[in-house]
CSV table of C-alpha atoms and ligand atoms in Angstrom, one decimal:
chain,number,residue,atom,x,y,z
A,3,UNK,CA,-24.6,8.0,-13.2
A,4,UNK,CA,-21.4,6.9,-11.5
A,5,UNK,CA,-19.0,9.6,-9.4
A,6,UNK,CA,-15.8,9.5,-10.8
A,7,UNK,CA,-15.0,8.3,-7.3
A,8,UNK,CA,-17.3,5.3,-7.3
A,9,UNK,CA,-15.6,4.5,-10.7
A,10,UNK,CA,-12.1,4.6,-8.9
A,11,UNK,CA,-13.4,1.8,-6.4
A,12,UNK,CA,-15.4,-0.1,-9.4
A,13,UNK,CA,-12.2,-0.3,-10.8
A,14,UNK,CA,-13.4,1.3,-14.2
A,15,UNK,CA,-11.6,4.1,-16.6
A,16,UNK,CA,-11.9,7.5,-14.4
A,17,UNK,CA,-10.7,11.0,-14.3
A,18,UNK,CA,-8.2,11.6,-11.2
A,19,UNK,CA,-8.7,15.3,-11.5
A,20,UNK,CA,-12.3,15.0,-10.4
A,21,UNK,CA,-13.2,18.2,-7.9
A,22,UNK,CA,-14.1,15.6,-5.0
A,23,UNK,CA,-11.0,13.2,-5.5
A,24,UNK,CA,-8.6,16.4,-5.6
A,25,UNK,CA,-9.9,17.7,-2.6
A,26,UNK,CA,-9.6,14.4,-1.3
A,27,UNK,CA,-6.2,13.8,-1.9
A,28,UNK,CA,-5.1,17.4,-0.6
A,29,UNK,CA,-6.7,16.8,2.8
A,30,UNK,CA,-4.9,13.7,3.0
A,31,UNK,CA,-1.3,15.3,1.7
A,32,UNK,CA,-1.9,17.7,4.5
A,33,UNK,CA,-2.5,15.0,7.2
A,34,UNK,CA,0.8,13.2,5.9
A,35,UNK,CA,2.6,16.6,5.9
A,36,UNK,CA,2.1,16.9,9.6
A,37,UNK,CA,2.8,13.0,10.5
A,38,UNK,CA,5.9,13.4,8.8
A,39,UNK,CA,7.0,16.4,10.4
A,40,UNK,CA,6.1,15.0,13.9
A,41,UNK,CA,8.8,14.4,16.3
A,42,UNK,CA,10.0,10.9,17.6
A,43,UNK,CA,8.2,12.0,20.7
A,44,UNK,CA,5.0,13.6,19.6
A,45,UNK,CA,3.2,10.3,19.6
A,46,UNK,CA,-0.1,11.2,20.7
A,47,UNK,CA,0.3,13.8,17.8
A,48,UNK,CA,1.2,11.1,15.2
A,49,UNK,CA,-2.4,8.4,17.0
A,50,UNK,CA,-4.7,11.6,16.5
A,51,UNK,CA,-2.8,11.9,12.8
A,52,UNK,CA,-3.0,8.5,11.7
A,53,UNK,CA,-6.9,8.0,13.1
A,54,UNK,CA,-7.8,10.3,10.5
A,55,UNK,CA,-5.8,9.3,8.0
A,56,UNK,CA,-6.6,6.0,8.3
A,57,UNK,CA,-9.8,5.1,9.6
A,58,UNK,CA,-9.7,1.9,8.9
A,59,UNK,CA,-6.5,1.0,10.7
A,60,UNK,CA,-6.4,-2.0,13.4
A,61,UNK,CA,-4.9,-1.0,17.0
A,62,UNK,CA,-1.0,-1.5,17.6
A,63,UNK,CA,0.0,0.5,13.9
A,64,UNK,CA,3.5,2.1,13.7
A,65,UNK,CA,3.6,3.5,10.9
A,66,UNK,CA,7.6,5.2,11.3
A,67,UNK,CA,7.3,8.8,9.1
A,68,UNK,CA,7.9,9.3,6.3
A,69,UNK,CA,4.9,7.6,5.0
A,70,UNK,CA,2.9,8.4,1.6
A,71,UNK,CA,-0.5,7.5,0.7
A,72,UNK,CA,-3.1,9.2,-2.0
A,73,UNK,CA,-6.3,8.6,0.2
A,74,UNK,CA,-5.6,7.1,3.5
A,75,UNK,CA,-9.3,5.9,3.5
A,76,UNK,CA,-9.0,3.2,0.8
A,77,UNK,CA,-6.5,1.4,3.4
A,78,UNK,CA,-7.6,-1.3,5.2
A,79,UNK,CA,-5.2,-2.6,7.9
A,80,UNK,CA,-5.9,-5.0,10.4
A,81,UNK,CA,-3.9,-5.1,14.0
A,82,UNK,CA,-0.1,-4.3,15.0
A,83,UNK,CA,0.7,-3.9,10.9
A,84,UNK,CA,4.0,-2.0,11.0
A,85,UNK,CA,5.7,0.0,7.6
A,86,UNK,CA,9.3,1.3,8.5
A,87,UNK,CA,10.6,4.3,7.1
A,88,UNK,CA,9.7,5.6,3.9
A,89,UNK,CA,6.6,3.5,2.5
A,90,UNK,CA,4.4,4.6,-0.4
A,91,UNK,CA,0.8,3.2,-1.0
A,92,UNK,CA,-0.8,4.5,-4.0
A,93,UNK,CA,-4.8,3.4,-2.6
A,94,UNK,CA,-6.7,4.8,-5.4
A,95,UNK,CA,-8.2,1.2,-5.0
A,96,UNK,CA,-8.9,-0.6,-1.4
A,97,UNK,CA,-5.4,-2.1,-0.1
A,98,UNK,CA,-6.0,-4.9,2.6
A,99,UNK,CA,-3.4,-6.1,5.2
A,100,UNK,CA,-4.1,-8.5,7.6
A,101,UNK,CA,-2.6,-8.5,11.4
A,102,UNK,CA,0.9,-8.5,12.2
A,103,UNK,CA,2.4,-7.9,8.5
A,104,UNK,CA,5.6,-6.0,8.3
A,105,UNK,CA,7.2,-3.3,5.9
A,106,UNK,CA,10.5,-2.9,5.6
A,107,UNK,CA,11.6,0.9,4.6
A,108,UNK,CA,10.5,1.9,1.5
A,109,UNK,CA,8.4,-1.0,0.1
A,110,UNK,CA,5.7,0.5,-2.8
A,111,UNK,CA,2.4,-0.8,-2.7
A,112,UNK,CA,0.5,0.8,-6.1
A,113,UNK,CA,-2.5,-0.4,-6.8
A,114,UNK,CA,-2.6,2.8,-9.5
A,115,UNK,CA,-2.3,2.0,-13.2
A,116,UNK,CA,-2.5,3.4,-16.0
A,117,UNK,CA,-4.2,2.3,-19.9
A,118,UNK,CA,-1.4,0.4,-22.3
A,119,UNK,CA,-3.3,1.9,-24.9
A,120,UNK,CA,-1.4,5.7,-25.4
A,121,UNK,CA,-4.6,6.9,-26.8
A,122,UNK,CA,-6.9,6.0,-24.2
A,123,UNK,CA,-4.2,7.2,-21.6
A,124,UNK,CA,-3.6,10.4,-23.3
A,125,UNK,CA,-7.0,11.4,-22.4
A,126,UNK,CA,-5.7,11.2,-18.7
A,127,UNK,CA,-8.0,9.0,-17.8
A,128,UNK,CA,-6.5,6.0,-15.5
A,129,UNK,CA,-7.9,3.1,-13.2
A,130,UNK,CA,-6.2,0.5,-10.6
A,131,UNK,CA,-7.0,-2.5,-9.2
A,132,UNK,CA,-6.7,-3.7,-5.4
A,133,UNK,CA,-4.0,-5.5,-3.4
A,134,UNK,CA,-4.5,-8.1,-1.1
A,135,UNK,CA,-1.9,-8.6,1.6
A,136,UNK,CA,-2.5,-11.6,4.3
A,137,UNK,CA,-1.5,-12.0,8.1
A,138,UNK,CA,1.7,-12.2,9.2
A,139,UNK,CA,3.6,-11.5,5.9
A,140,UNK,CA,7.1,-9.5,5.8
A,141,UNK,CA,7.7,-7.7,2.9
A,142,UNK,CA,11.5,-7.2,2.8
A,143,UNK,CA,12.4,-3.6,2.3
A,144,UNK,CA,12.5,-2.0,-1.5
A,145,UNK,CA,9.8,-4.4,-2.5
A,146,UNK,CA,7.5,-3.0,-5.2
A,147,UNK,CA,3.8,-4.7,-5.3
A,148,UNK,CA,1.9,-3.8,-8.5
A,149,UNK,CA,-2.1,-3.2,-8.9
A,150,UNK,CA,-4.2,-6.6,-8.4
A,151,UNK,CA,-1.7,-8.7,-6.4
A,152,UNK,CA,-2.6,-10.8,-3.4
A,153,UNK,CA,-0.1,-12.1,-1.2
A,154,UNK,CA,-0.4,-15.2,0.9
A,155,UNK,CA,-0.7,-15.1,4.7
A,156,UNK,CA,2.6,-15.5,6.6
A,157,UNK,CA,4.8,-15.7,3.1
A,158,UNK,CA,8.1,-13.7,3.7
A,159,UNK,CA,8.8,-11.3,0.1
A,160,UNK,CA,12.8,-10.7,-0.4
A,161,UNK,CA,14.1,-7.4,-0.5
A,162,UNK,CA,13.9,-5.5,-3.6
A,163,UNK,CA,11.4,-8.4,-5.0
A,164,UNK,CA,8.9,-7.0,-7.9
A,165,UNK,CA,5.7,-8.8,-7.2
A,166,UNK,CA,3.5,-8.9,-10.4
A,167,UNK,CA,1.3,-12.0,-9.9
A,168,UNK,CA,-0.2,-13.3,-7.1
A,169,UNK,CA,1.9,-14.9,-4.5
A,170,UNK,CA,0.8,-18.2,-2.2
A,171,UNK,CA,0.4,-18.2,1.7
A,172,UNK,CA,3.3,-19.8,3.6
A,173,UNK,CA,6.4,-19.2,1.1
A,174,UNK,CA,9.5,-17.6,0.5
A,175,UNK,CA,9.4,-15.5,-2.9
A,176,UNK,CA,12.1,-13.0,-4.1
A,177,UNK,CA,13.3,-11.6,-7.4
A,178,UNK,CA,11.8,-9.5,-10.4
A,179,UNK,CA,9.7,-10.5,-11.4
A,180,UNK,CA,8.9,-12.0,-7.7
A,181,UNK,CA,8.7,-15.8,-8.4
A,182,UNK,CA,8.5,-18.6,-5.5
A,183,UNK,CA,11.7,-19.6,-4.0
A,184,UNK,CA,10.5,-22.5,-1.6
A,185,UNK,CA,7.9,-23.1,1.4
A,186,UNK,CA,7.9,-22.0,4.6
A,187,UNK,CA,5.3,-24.8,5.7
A,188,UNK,CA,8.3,-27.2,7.3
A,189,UNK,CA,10.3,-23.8,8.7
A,190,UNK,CA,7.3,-23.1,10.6
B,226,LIG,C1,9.9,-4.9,8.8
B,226,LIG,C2,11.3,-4.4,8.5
B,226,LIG,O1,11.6,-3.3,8.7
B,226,LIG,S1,12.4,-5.4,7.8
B,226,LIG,C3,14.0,-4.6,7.7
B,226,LIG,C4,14.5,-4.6,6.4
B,226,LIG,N1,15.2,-5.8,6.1
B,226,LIG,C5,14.9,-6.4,4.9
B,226,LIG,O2,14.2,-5.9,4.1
B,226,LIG,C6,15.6,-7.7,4.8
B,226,LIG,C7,14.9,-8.6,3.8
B,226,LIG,N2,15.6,-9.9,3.7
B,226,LIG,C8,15.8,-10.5,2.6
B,226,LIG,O3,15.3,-10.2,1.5
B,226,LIG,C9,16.6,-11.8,2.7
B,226,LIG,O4,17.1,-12.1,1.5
B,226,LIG,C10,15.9,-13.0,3.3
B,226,LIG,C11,15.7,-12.8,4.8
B,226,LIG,C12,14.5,-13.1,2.7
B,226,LIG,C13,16.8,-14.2,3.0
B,226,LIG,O5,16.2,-15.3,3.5
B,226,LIG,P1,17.0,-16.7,3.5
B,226,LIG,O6,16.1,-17.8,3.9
B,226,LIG,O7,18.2,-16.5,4.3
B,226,LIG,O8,17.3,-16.8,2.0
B,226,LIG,P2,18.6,-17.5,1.4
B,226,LIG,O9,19.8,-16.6,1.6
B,226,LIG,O10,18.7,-18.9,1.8
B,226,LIG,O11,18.3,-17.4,-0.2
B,226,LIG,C14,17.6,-18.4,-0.9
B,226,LIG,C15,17.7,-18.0,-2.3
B,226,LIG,O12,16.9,-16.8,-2.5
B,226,LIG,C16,17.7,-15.8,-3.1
B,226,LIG,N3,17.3,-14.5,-2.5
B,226,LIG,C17,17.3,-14.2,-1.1
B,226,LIG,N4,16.8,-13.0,-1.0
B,226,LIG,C18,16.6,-12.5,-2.2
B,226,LIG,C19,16.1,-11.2,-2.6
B,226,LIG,N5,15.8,-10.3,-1.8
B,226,LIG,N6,15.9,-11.1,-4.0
B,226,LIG,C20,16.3,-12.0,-4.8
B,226,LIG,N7,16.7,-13.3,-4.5
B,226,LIG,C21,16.9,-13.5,-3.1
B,226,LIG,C22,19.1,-16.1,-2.7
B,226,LIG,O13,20.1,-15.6,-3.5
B,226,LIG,C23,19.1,-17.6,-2.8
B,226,LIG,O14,19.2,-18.0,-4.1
B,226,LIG,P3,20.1,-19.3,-4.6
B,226,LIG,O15,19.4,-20.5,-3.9
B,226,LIG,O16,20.0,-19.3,-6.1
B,226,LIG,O17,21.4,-19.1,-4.0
């Protein structure tokens, strides 16, 4: 039989109060407790911080506090990504960035969700479903990306932008809901 855990990843109808995901998420609140009351110049503090945290992190992160994540171990980041102030990232399901992508402050990345059905959710069960963000994207700052959206490498996402659906490599999309504004193929 599946851990409620191993359902999370899978995707499939599971109970977030599970004793092993609580514990989970508590040891990374307290990680993310102490990174965001680091000083500017407690950077070895915030490395040793964020290597736990995030194990699967790329060299060159800057991560600039405060940050919020549930697990910290469902994130998959590759080199030199960079999240500016304030940035949530619900990874109750993996969330994989490629090198060099940018935050601006407080962009939401949720791959959490939750049943339409008010029956099924009233029995507190939940599920979520991953994000997939390329190389060298900037997502402008406010941007909210929902559960199961990829987004393109090197596409640019305009500030405040609701991305629902999957968005292209090498374009400029903006709005809610985030729609395609034009490429970024001749720009480059
Ligand atoms: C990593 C960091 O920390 S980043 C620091 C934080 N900074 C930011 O988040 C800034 C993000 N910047 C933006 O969102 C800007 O809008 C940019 C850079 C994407 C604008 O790019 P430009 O190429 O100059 O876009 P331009 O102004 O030509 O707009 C093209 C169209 O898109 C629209 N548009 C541009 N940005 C947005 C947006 N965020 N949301 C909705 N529509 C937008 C414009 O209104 C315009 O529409 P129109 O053709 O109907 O007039």
């Amino acid at each position: 039989m599946k851990t409620e855990k191993e359902k999370m990843l899978a995707g499939e109808l599971y109970d977030a109060l599970d004793a092993q995901l609580t514990q989970e998420r508590t040891q990374a609140r307290l990680l993310l407790k102490q990174l965001n009351d680091s000083g500017e110049d407690q950077t070895e503090e915030r490395t040793h911080l964020l290597a736990q945290l995030l194990p699967q992190a790329g060299a060159g992160l800057w991560i600039q506090p405060p940050f919020y994540c549930d697990y910290g171990s469902n994130i998959r980041l590759g080199e030199k990504v960079f999240f500016n102030f304030n940035c949530v990232v619900l990874d109750v399901a993996p969330v994989t960035i490629g090198h060099r992508t940018l935050f601006g402050p407080n962009v939401q990345i949720y791959t959490a969700t939750h049943p339409m059905d008010h029956q099924i959710r009233a029995s507190g069960l939940e599920f979520a479903k991953p994000i997939t963000i390329g190389d060298d994207v900037w997502v402008g700052g406010s941007a909210v990306i929902c559960p199961g959206v990829s987004i393109g490498a090197r596409s640019v996402i305009g500030a405040g932008s609701v991305v629902t659906k999957d968005i292209p490599a090498d374009v400029f999309a903006a709005g809610n809901p985030c729609k395609v504004i034009r490429s970024l193929r001749e720009e480059a």
